[in-house]
Coordinates of C-alpha atoms and ligand atoms in Angstrom, one line a residue:
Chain V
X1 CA 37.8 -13.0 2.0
X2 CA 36.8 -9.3 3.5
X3 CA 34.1 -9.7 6.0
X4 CA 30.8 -8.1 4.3
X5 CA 28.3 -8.2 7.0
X6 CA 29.6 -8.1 11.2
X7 CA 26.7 -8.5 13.4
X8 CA 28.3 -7.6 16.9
X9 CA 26.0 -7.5 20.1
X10 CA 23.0 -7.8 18.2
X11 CA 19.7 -8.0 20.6
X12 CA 15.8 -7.7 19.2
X13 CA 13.1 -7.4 21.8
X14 CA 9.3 -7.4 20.8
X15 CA 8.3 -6.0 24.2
X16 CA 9.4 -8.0 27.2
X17 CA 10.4 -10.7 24.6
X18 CA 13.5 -11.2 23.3
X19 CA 13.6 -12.6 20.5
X20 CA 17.5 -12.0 19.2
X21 CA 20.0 -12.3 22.2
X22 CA 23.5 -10.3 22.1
X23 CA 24.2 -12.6 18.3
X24 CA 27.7 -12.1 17.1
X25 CA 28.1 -13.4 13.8
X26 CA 30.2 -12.2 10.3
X27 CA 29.6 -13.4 6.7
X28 CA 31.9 -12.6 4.9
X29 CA 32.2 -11.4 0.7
X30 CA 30.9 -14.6 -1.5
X31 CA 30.0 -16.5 1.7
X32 CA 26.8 -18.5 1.5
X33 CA 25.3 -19.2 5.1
X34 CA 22.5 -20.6 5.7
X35 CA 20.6 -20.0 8.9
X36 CA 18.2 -23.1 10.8
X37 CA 16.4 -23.5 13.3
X38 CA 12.8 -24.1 15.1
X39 CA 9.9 -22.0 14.0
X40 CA 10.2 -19.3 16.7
X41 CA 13.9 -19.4 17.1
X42 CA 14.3 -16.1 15.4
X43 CA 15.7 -16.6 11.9
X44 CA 13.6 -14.0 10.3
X45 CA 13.9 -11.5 13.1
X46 CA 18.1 -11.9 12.2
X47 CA 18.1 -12.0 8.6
X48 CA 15.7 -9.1 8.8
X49 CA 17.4 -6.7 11.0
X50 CA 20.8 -7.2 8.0
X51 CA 18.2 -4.8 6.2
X52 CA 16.9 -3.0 9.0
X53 CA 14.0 -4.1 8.5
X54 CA 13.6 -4.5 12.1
X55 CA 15.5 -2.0 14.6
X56 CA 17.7 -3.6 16.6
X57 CA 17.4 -3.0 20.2
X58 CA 20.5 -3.0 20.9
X59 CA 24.0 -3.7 19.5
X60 CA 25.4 -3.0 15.4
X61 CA 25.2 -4.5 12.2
X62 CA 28.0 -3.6 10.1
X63 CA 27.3 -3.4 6.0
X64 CA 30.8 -3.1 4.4
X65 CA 32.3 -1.3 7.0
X66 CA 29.3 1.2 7.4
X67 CA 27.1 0.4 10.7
X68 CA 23.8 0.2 9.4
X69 CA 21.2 3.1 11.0
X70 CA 17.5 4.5 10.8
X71 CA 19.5 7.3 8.8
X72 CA 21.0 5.2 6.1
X73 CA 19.1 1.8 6.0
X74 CA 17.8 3.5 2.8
X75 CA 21.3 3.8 1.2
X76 CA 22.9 0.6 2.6
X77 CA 19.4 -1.3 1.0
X78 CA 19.9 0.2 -2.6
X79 CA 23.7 -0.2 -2.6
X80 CA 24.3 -3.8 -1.2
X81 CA 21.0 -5.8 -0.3
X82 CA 18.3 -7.6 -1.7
X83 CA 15.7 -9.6 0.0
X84 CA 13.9 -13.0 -0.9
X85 CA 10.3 -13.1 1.0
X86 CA 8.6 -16.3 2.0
X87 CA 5.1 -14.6 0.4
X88 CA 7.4 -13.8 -2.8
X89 CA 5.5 -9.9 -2.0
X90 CA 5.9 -9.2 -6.0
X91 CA 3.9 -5.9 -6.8
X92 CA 0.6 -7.2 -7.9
X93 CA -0.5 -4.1 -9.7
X94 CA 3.0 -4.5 -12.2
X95 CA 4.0 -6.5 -14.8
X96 CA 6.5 -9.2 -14.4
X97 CA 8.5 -6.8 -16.3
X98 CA 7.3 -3.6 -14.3
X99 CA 8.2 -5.4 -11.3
X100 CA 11.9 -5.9 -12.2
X101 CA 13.1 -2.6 -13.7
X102 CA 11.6 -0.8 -11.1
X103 CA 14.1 -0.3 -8.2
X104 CA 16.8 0.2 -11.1
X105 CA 14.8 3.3 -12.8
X106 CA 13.9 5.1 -10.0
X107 CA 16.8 4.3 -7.6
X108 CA 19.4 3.9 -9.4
X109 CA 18.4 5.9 -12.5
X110 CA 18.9 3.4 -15.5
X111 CA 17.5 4.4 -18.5
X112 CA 14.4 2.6 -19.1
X113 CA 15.8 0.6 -22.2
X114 CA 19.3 -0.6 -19.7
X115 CA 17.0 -1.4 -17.5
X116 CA 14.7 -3.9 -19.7
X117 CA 17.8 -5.2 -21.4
X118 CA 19.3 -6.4 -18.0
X119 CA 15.8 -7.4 -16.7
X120 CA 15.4 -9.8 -19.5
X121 CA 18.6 -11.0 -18.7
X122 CA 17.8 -11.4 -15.1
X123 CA 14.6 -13.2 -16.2
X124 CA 16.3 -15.6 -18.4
X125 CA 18.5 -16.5 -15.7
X126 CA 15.5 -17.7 -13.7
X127 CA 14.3 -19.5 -16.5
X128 CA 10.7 -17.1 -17.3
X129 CA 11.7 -14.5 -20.5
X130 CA 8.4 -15.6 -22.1
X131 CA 6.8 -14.2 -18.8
X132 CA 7.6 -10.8 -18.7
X133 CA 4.8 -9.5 -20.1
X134 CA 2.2 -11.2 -17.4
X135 CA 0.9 -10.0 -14.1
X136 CA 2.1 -11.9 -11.0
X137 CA -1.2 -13.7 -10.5
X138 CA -1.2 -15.6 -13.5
X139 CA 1.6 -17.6 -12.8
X140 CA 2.4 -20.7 -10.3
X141 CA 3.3 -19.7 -7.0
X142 CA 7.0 -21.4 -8.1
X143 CA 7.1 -19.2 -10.8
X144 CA 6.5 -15.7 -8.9
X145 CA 9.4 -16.7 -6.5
X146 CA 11.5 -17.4 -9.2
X147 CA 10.4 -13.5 -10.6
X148 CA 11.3 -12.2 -7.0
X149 CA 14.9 -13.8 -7.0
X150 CA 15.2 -12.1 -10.5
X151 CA 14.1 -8.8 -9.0
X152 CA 16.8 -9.3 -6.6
X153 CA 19.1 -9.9 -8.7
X154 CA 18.8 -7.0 -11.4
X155 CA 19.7 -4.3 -9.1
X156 CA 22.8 -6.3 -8.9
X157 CA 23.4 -6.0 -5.2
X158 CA 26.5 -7.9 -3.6
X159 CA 23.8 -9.8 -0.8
X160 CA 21.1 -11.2 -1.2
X161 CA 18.7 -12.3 1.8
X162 CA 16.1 -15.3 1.5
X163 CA 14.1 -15.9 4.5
X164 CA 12.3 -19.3 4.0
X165 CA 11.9 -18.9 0.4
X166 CA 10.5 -22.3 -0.5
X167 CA 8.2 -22.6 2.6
X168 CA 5.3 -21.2 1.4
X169 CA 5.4 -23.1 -2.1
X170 CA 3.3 -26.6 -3.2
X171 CA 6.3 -29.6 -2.7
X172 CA 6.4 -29.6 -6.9
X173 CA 7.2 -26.3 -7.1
X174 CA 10.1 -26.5 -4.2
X175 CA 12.9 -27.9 -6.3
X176 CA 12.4 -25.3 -9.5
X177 CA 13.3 -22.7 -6.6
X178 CA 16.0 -24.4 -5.2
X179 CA 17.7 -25.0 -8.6
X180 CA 17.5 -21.2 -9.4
X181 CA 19.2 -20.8 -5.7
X182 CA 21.8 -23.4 -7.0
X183 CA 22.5 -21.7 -9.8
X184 CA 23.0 -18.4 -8.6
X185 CA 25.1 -19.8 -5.7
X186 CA 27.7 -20.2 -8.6
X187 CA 28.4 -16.3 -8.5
X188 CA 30.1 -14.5 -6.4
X189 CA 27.3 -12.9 -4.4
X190 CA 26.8 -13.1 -0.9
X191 CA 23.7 -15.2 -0.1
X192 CA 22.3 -15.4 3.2
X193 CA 18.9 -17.8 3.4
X194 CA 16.9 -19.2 6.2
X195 CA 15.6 -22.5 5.1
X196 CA 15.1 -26.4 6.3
X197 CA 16.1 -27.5 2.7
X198 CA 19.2 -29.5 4.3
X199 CA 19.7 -31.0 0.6
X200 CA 20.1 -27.5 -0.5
X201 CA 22.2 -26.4 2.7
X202 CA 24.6 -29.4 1.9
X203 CA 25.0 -28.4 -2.0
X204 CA 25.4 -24.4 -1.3
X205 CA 26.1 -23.9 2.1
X206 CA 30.3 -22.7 3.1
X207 CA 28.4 -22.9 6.8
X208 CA 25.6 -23.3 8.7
X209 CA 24.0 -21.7 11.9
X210 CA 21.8 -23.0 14.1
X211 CA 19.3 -20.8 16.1
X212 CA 17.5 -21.8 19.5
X213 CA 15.6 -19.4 21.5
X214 CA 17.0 -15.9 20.1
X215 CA 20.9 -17.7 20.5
X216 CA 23.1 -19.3 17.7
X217 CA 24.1 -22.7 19.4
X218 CA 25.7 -24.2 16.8
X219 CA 28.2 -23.5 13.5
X220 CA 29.7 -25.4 10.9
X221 CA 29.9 -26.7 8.0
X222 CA 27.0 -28.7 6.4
X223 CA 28.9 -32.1 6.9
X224 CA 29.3 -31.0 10.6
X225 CA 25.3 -30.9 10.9
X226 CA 24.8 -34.0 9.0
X227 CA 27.6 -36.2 10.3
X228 CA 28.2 -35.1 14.2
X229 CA 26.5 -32.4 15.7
X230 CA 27.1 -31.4 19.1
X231 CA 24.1 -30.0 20.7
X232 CA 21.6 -32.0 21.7
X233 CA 18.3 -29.5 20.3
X234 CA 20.6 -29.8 17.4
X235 CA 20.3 -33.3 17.1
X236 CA 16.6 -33.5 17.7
X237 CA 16.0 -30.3 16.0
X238 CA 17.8 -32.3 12.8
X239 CA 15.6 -35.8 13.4
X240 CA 12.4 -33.8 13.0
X241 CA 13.5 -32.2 9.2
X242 CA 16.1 -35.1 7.6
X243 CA 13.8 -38.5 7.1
Chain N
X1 CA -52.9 17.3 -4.3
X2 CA -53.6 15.2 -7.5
X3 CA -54.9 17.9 -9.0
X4 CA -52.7 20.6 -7.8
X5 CA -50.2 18.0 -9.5
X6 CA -51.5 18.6 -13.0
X7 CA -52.7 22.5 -12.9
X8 CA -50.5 23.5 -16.1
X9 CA -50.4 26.9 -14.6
X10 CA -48.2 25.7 -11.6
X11 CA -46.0 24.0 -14.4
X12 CA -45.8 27.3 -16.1
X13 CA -44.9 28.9 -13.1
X14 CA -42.3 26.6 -12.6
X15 CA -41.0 27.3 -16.0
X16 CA -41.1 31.1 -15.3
X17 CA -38.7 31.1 -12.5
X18 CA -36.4 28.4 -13.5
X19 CA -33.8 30.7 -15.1
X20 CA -33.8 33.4 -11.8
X21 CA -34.2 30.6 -9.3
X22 CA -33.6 27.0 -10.6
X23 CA -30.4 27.5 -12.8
X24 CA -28.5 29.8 -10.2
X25 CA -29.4 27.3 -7.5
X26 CA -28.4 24.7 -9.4
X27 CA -24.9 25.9 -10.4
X28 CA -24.2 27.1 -6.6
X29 CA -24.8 23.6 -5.3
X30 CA -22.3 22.1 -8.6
X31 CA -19.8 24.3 -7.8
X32 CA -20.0 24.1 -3.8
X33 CA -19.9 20.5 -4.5
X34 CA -17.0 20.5 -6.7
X35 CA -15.0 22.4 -4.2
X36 CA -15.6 20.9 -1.3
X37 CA -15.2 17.4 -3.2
X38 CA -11.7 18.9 -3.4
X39 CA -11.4 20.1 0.0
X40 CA -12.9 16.4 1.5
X41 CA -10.5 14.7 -1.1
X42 CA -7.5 16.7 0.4
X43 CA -8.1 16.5 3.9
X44 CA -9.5 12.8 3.1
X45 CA -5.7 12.2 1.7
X46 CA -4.0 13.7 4.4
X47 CA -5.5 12.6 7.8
X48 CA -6.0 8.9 5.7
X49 CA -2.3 9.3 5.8
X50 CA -1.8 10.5 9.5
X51 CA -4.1 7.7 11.0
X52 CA -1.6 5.2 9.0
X53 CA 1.3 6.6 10.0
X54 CA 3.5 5.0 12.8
X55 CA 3.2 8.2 15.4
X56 CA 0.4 7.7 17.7
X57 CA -0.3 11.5 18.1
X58 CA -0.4 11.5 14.5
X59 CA -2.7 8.8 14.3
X60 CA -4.9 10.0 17.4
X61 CA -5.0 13.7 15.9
X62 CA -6.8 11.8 12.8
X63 CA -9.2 9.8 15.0
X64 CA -10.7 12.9 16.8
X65 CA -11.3 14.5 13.4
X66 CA -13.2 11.1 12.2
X67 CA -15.1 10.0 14.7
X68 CA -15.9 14.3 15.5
X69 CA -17.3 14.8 12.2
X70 CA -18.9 11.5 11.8
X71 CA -20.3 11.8 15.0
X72 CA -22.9 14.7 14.4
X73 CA -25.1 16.1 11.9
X74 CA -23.9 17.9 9.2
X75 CA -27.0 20.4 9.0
X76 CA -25.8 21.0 12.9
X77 CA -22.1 21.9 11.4
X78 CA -23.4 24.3 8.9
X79 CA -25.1 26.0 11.3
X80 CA -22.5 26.1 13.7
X81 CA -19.7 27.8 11.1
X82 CA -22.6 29.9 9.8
X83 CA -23.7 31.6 13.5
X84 CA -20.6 31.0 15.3
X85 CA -17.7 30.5 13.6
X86 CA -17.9 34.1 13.2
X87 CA -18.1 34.9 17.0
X88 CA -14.8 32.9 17.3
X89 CA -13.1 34.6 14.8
X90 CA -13.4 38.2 16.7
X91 CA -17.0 38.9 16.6
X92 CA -16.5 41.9 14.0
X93 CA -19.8 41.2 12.3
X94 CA -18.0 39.2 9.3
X95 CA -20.1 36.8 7.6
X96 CA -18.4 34.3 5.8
X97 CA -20.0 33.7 1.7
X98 CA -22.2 31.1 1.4
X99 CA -19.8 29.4 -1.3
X100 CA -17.0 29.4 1.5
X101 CA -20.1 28.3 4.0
X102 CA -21.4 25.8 1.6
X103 CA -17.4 24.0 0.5
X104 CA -16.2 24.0 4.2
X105 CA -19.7 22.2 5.4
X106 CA -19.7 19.6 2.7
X107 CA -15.8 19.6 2.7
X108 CA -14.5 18.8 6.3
X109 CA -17.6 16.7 6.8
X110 CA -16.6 14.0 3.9
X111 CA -13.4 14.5 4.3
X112 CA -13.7 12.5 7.6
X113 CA -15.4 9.9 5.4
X114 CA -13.1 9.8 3.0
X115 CA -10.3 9.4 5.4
X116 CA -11.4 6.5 6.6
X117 CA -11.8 5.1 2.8
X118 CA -7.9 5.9 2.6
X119 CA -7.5 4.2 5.5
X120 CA -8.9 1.0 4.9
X121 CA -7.5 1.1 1.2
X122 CA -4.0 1.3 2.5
X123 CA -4.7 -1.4 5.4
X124 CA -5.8 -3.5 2.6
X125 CA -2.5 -4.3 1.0
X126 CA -0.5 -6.1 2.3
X127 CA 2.6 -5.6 4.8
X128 CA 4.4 -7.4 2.7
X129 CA 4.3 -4.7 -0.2
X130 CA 6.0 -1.9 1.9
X131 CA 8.4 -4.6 3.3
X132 CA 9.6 -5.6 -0.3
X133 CA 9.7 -1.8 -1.4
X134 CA 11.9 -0.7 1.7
X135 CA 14.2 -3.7 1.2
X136 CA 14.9 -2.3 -2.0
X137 CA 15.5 1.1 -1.0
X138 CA 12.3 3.0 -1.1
X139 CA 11.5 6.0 1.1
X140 CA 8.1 5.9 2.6
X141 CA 6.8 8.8 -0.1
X142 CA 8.2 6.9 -2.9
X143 CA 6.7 3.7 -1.4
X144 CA 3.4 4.7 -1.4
X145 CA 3.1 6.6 -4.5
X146 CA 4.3 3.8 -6.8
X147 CA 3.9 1.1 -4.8
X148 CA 0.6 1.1 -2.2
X149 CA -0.9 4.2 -3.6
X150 CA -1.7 2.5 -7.1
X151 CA -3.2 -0.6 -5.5
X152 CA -4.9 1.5 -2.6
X153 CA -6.6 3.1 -5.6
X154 CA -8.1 0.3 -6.7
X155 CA -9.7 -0.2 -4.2
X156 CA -10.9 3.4 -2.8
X157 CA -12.1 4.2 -5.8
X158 CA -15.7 3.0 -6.3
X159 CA -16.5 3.9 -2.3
X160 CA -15.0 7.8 -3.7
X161 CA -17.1 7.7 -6.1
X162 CA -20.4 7.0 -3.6
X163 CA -19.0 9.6 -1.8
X164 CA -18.9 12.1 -4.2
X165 CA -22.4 11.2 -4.8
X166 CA -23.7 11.8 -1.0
X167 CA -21.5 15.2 -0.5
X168 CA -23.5 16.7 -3.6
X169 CA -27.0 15.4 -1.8
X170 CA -25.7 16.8 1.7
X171 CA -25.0 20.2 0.0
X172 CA -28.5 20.8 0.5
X173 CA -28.0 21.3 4.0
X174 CA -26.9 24.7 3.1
X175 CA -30.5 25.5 2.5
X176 CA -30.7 25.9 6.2
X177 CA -28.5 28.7 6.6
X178 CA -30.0 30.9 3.3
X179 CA -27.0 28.4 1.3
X180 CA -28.2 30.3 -2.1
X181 CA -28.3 26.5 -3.0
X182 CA -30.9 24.3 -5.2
X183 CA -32.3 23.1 -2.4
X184 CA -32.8 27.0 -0.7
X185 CA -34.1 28.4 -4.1
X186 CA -36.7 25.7 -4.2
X187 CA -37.8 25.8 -0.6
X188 CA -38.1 29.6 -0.9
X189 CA -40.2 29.1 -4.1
X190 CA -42.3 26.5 -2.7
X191 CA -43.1 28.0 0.0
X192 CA -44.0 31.7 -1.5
X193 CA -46.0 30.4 -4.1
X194 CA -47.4 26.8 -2.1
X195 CA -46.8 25.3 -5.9
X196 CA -44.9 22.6 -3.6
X197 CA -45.5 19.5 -6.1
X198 CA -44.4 21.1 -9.1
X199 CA -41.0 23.0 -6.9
X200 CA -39.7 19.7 -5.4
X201 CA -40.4 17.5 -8.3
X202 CA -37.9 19.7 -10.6
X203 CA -35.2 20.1 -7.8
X204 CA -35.4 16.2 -7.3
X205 CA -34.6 15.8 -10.6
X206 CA -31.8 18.5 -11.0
X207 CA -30.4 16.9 -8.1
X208 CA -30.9 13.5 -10.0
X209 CA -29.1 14.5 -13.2
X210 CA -26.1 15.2 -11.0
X211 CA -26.3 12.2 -9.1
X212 CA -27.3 9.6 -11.5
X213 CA -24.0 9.7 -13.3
X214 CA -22.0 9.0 -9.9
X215 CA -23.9 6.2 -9.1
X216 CA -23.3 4.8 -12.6
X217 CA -19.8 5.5 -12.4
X218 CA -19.5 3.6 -8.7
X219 CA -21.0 1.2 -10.3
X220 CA -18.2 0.8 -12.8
X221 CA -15.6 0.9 -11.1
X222 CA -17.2 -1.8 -9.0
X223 CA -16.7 -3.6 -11.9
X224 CA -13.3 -2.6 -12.8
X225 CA -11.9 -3.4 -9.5
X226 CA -12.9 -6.9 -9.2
X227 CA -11.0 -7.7 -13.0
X228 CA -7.6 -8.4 -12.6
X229 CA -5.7 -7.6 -15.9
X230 CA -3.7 -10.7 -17.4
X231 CA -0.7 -9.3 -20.0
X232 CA 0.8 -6.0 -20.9
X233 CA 1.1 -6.7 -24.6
X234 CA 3.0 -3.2 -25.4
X235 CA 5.3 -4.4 -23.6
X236 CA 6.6 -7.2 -26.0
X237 CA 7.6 -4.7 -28.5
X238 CA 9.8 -2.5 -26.0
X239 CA 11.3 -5.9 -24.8
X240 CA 12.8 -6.7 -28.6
X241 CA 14.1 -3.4 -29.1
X242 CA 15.8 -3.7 -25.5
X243 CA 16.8 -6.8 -26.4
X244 CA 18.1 -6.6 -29.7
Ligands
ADP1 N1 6.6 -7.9 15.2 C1 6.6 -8.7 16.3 N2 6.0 -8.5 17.4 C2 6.0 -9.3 18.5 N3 6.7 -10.5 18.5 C3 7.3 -10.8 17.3 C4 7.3 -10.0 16.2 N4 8.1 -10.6 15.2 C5 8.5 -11.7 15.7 N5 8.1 -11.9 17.0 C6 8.4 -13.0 17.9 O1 9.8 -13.2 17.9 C7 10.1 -14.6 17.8 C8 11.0 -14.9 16.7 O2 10.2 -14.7 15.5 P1 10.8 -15.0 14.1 O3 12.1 -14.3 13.9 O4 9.8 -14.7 13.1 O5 11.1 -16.5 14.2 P2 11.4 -17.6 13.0 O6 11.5 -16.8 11.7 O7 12.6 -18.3 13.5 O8 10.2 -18.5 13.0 C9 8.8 -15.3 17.8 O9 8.4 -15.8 19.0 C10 7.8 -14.3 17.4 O10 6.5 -14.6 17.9
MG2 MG1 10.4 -16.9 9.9

């Protein structure tokens, strides 16, 4: 498989902090990693500077062979990434709908009618046609992240990144999510997710990072993590979240 | 008093000079209102902008202009582009119109209020919305005009509306400089005849049947704001076509 995302060098400081320290990692077409770690560690600060959302300081990320800039973060986001929020961040003031064919009308310029037809598709997939027509707020917090994962999908991007997307949802809602995730792992679309759903990790996962303190520590594949891992923060790090 | 109050001749007076004084006056301070509405609204807009923007001279240019123009009378404004606005400009004896006068008073001075109603409005949605809209490939312009800029609206809207209503009050500060304004017309009538009840009562409520309607309309979209709509129904139609 090609290598669709090379992160070589990659530092993030927030001041004197540094929150990402000289990472090298490469997921690669189809891959699905999934990125752990303590609160802190700087998961989001990774997964976020894939879609330059936050400037690295220093060191490249590399989209499909094009290093990803200030200049083109614009282009790279339409053509190949997505993004999964922890606070779903669904466009209140838009239909279900609304929120969906969006991106596809103005950015990619779909007719309005392509771009229903392969919302409704998109919202099938997640399970919530018959919502289409609502606003955000009147459905369950499981539902509206189940909308933004069909958002992401209907622009039909190649990678798609979820940071924590089932941490800000009530337990009942968690596995409706995860089953959507599950589901869409089937395809072959680069998923990169930061999330402590080890059951999830273990179903999906081709390989799994493990972050401490700005540094990935530890790689492998879910088995690895579950059966012998290495590193002692690892270990204790894995205690605290499997009962 | 009381009795001056009642004297029918006063009210005939009045009547007399409404169409020279009260009807002239009256359309000078609609239309100076009305412009510099549009002048506040657009300098509102773009310093709003500037003191959200992520360059700090940006953002400090913006400051200066609000807290400047909050910061001192508006009556002392008017005077100043009335008596020395000229000077600056070369001294050549120039004096601006009292329309011009009247729209840049009014104009720059809400304009620093209604910046900081832009302001707020955009600081009140989330982060998360202009995170969501750049990960899918907005630009900052298209971001916040189909994106923050509709839910900003929301929310600015009823505070626009109260400051629509205080910019046509404060256009009577024009009287001070001979503003050929309601308020001047009635001061110079008051004062020439000393029919003082009669001359303030109708320019209070001239200025009333302006203002009335604004507060209503604040009021309104008060009201509006605070619903939040449940299901596009048109939609279901487009849906089946698209579907089928
Ligand atoms: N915008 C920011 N400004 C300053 N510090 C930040 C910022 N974003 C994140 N950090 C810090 O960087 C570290 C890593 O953050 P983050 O990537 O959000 O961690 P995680 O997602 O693993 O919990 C944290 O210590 C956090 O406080
Ligand atoms: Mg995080």
């Amino acid at each position: 498989m090609a290598d669709f995302v090379k992160i070589e060098h990659l530092s993030k400081n927030f001041g004197d902090f540094e929150a990402l320290k000289d990472i090298d990692l490469t997921v690669k077409e189809g891959e699905k990693l999934v990125i752990i770690g303590p609160s802190g560690s700087g998961k989001s600060t990774l997964i976020r500077c894939m879609n330059y959302l936050e400037e690295p300081t220093s060191g490249t990320v590399t989209i499909e062979g094009e290093v990803l800039s200030r200049k083109n973060r614009r282009e790279l986001a339409k053509k190949y990434s997505a993004m999964v929020f922890q606070q779903f961040n669904l466009y209140p003031h838009l239909t279900v709908l609304e929120n969906l064919i969006l991106a596809p009308m103005k950015l990619q310029h779909v007719s309005r009618k392509d771009a229903v037809a392969e919302a409704m598709k998109c919202l099938k997939r997640v399970g919530l046609e018959e919502k289409a027509y609502m606003y955000p707020n009147q459905l369950s917090g499981g539902q509206q992240q189940r909308v933004a994962i069909a958002r992401a999908l209907c622009t039909r991007q190649k990678l798609i990144l979820f940071d924590e997307p089932t941490s800000a949802l009530d337990p009942e809602m968690v596995q409706e999510v995860l089953n959507v995730m599950i589901e869409l792992a089937k395809d072959n679309i680069t998923m990169v997710v930061v999330t402590h759903e080890m059951g999830f990790a273990r179903q999906v996962a081709d390989r799994v990072i493990f972050l401490h303190r700005g540094q990935i520590i530890e790689e492998g594949t879910p088995e690895h993590f579950f059966t012998n891992p290495e590193n002692d923060r690892t270990k204790e790090f894995l205690s605290k979240i499997i009962h | 008093m009381l009795k001056g109050l009642f004297d029918l001749k006063r009210w005939t007076a009045l009547i007399e000079v409404i169409p020279e004084n009260y009807i002239p006056g009256f359309l000078m301070t609609l239309r100076t209102a009305l412009a510099g509405l549009l002048l506040a609204l657009i300098l509102g807009v773009i310093f709003g902008l500037m003191s959200t923007s992520h360059n700090k001279i940006l953002r400090a240019i913006s400051r200066v202009y609000v807290e400047f123009f909050q910061n001192t009378p508006l009556a002392l404004q008017v005077v100043f582009y009335y008596s020395c606005l000229p000077i600056l400009l070369g001294g050549t004896g120039f004096r601006m119109p009292k329309f011009i006068l009247g729209m840049m008073g009014v104009g720059i001075y809400h304009g620093a209020y209604i910046s900081e109603v832009i302001r707020t409005g955009i600081e009140a949605v989330p982060r998360g919305q202009s995170e969501a809209a750049q990960s899918q490939g907005f630009s900052y312009l298209q971001t916040m005009a189909w994106i923050i800029f509709p839910q900003t609206l929301k929310i600015i809207l009823p505070p626009l509306a109260n400051q629509a209503l205080n910019l046509v009050k404060n256009t009577s500060a024009l009287a001070l400089v001979a503003g050929m304004d309601l308020m001047y017309y009635t001061d110079s009538w008051a004062t020439s005849r000393g029919y003082f009840a009669q001359a303030y009562f109708f320019s209070a409520l001239l200025y009333f049947i302006m203002c009335y309607p604004l507060a209503r309309l604040a009021r309104y979209l008060e009201i509006k704001a605070i619903r939040q709509p449940v299901a596009k129904a048109s939609l279901r139609k487009e849906i089946e076509e698209a579907v089928s």
